Each structure stands twice: as structure tokens, then as C-alpha cells.
mmCIF file of C-alpha atoms in Angstrom:
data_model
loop_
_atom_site.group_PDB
_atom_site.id
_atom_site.type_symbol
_atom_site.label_atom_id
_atom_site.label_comp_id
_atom_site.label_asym_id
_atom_site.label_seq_id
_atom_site.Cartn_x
_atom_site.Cartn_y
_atom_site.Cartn_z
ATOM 1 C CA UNK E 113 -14.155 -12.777 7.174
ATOM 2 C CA UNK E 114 -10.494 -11.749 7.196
ATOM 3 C CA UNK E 115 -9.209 -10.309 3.977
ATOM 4 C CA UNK E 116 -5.696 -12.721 3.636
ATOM 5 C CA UNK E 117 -3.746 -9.601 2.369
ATOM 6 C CA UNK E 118 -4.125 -6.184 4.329
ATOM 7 C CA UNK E 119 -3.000 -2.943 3.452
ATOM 8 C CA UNK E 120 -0.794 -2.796 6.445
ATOM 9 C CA UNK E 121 1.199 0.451 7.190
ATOM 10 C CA UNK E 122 1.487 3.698 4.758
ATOM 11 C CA UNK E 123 4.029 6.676 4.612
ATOM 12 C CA UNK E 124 2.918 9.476 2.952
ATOM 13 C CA UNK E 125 6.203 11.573 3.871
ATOM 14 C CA UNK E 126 9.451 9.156 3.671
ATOM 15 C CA UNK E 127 11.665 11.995 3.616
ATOM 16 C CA UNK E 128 14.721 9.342 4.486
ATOM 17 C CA UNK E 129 13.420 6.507 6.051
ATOM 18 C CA UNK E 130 13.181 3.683 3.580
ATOM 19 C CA UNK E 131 15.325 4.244 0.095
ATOM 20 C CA UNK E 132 14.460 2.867 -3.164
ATOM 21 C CA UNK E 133 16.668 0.767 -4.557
ATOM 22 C CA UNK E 134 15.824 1.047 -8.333
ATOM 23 C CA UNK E 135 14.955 4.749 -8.168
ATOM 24 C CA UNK E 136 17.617 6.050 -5.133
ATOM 25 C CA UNK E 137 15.368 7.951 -3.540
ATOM 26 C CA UNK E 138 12.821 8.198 -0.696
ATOM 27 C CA UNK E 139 9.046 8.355 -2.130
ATOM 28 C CA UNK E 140 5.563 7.639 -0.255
ATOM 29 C CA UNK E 141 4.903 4.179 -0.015
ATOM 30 C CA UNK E 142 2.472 1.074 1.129
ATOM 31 C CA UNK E 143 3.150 -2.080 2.767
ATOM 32 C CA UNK E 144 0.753 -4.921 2.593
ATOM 33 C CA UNK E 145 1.259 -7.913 4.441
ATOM 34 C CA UNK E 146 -0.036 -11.675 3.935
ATOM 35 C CA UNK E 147 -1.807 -13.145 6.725
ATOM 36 C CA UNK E 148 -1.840 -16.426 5.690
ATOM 37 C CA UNK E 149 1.036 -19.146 6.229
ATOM 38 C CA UNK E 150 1.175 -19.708 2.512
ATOM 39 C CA UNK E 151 2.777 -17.221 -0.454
ATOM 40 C CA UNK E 152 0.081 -15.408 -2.398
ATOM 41 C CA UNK E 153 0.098 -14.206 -5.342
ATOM 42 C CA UNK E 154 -1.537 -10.659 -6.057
ATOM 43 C CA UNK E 155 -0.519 -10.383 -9.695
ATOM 44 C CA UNK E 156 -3.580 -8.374 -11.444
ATOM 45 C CA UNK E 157 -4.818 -7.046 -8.173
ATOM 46 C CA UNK E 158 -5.562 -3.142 -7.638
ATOM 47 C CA UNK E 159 -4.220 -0.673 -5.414
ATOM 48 C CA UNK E 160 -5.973 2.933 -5.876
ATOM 49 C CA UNK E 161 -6.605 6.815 -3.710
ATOM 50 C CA UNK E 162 -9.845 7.307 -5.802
ATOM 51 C CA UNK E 163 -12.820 5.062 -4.616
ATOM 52 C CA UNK E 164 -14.805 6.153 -8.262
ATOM 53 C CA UNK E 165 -11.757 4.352 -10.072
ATOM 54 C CA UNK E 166 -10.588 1.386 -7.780
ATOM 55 C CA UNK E 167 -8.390 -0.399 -10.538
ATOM 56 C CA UNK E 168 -6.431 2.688 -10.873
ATOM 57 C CA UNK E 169 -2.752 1.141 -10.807
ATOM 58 C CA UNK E 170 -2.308 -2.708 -11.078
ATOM 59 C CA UNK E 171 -0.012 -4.608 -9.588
ATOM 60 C CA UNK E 172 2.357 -6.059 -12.092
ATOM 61 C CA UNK E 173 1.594 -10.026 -13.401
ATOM 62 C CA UNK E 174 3.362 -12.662 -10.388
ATOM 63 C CA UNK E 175 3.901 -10.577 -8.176
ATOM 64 C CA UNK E 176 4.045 -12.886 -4.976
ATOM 65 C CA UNK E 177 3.610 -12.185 -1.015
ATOM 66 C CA UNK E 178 5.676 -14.663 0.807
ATOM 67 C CA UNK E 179 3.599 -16.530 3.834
ATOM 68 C CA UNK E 180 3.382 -13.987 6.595
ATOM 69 C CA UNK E 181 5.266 -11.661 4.785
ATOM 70 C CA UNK E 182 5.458 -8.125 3.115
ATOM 71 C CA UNK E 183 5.177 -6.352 0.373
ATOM 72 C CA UNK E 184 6.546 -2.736 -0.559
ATOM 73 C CA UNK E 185 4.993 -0.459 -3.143
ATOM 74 C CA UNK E 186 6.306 2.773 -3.968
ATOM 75 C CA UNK E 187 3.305 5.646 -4.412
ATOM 76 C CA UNK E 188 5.250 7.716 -6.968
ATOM 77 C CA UNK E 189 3.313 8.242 -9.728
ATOM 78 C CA UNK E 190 6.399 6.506 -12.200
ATOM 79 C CA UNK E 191 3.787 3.851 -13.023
ATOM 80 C CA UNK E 192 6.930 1.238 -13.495
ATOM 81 C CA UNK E 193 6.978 -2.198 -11.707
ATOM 82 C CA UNK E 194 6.000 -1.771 -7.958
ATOM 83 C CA UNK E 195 5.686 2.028 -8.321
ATOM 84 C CA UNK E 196 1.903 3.208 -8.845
ATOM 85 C CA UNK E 197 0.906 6.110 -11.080
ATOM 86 C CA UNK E 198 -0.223 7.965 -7.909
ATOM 87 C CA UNK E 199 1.496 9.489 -4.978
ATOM 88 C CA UNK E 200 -0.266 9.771 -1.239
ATOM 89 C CA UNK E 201 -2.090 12.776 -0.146
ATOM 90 C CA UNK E 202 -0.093 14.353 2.742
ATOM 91 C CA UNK E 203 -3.317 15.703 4.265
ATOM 92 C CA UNK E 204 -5.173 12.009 4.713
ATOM 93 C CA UNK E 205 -7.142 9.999 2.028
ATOM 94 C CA UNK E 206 -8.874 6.409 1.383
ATOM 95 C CA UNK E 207 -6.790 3.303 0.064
ATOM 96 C CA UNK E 208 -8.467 0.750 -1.838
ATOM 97 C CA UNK E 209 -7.037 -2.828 -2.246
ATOM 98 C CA UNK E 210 -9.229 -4.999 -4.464
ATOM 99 C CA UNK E 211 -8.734 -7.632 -6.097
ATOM 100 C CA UNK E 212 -8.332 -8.893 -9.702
ATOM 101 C CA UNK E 213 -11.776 -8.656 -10.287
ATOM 102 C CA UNK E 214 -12.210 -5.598 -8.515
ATOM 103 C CA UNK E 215 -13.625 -7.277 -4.883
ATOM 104 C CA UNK E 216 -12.914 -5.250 -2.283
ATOM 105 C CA UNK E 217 -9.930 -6.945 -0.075
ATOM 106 C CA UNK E 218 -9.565 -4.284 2.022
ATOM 107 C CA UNK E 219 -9.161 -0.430 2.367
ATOM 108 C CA UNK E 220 -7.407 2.054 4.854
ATOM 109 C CA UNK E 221 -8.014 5.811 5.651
ATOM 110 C CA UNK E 222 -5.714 7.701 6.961
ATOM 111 C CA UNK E 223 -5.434 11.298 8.460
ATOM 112 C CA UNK E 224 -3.184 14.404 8.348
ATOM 113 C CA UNK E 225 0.480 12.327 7.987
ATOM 114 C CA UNK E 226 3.689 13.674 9.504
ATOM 115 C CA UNK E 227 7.624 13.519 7.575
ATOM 116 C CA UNK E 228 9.019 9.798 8.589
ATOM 117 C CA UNK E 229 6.251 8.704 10.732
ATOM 118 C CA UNK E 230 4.286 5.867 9.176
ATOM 119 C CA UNK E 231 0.519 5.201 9.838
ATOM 120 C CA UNK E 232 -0.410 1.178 10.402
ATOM 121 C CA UNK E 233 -1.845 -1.272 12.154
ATOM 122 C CA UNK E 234 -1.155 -1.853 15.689
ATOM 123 C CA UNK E 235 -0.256 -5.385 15.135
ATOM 124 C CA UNK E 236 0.654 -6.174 11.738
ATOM 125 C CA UNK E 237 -2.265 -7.876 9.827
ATOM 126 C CA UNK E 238 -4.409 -7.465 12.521
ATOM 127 C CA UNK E 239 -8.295 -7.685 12.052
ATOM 128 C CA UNK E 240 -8.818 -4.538 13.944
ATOM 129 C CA UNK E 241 -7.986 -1.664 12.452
ATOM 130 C CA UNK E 242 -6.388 0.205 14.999
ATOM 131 C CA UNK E 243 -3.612 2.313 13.662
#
């Protein structure tokens, strides 16, 4: 069965392609992206590098997806809105998404990144996970 939201691309070096707007300034980050035709909302779900702790940072209460859309979350360990309390591993590690009560939804591994290149599916939300 296809998981409806899918950890979709990662950047563990965004040394100046995407900006934050609240914190003006370019940190690792994750997109997930809604498969479905309808908004979701992943309030209360978990997003974590350690598969012993999987609810490691939650994402904040209502946060929404819009149908077939995306969803940015900043991996830089300020632990503030959509900004986890853990930064990506430059050298490759495991990404858990589960869900509020800690299902697994859907997880990515990634190797060795390089500054401003982004690892992610082929297609976005694809089944396959060719990256």
C-alpha cells in the first residue's frame, strides 16, 4: 500500500539554495509531499534520524499538506515550529516518518550528500524509491 505522505526530497547541505524565511538563513531541510488529491493533516506526526527513537521531533498540532502538495521542514536543531531538534548527517543516514501513533509512513536513506544538490525521488511521490 502507498503511504499518502512521502518523505520526498532532502538537502543535507543548502549552503544557498532555499532561504528561511523566519530564521534568514540556509539550513538542511526535508520536503514531504501528499499524494493524495485531498489536504492532510500531519499534526502530531514524527519525523526522526534515529530509528531507536522514531518520535524524536513532532510536527507541530494542524499542520496541513495541501492535496498534491508540499511541505518544508527545516533540520536545524532550533526545535521551533517546522524546524526539528536535529540537523542531517552530511555523510548519509535513515529518515523515519511515522505517524501519530508511531506507524511507520515511510522512511528514506540517503548516502554521502553534496553542498546544494538535493537527494529525492525521481518523480515526486513516486512509489519507487528511486532517488
Amino acid at each position: 500500500m502507498k503511504a499518502q505522505v512521502v518523505i520526498n526530497e532532502i538537502c543535507a547541505t543548502n549552503a544557498d539554495i532555499i532561504k528561511d524565511g523566519q530564521y534568514l538563513n540556509f539550513s538542511p531541510w526535508i520536503e514531504l509531499f501528499n499524494t493524495s488529491s485531498s489536504p492532510t493533516n500531519i499534526g502530531g506526526f514524527f519525523v526522526s534520524n534515529d530509528i531507536n527513537n522514531k518520535s524524536k521531533w513532532t510536527i507541530p498540532a494542524g499542520t496541513t499538506i495541501p492535496a498534491n502538495g508540499y511541505l518544508l521542514i527545516w533540520c536545524d536543531e532550533k526545535s521551533n515550529g517546522l524546524h526539528t531538534n536535529f540537523s542531517l548527517r552530511v555523510k548519509g543516514e535513515k529518515i523515519i516518518l511515522s505517524s501519530a501513533s508511531q506507524q511507520h509512513v515511510d522512511t528514506v536513506t540517503y548516502p554521502n550528500q553534496y553542498t546544494n544538490i538535493s537527494y529525492g525521488r525521481t518523480t515526486n511521490g513516486a512509489a519507487s524509491k528511486t532517488y
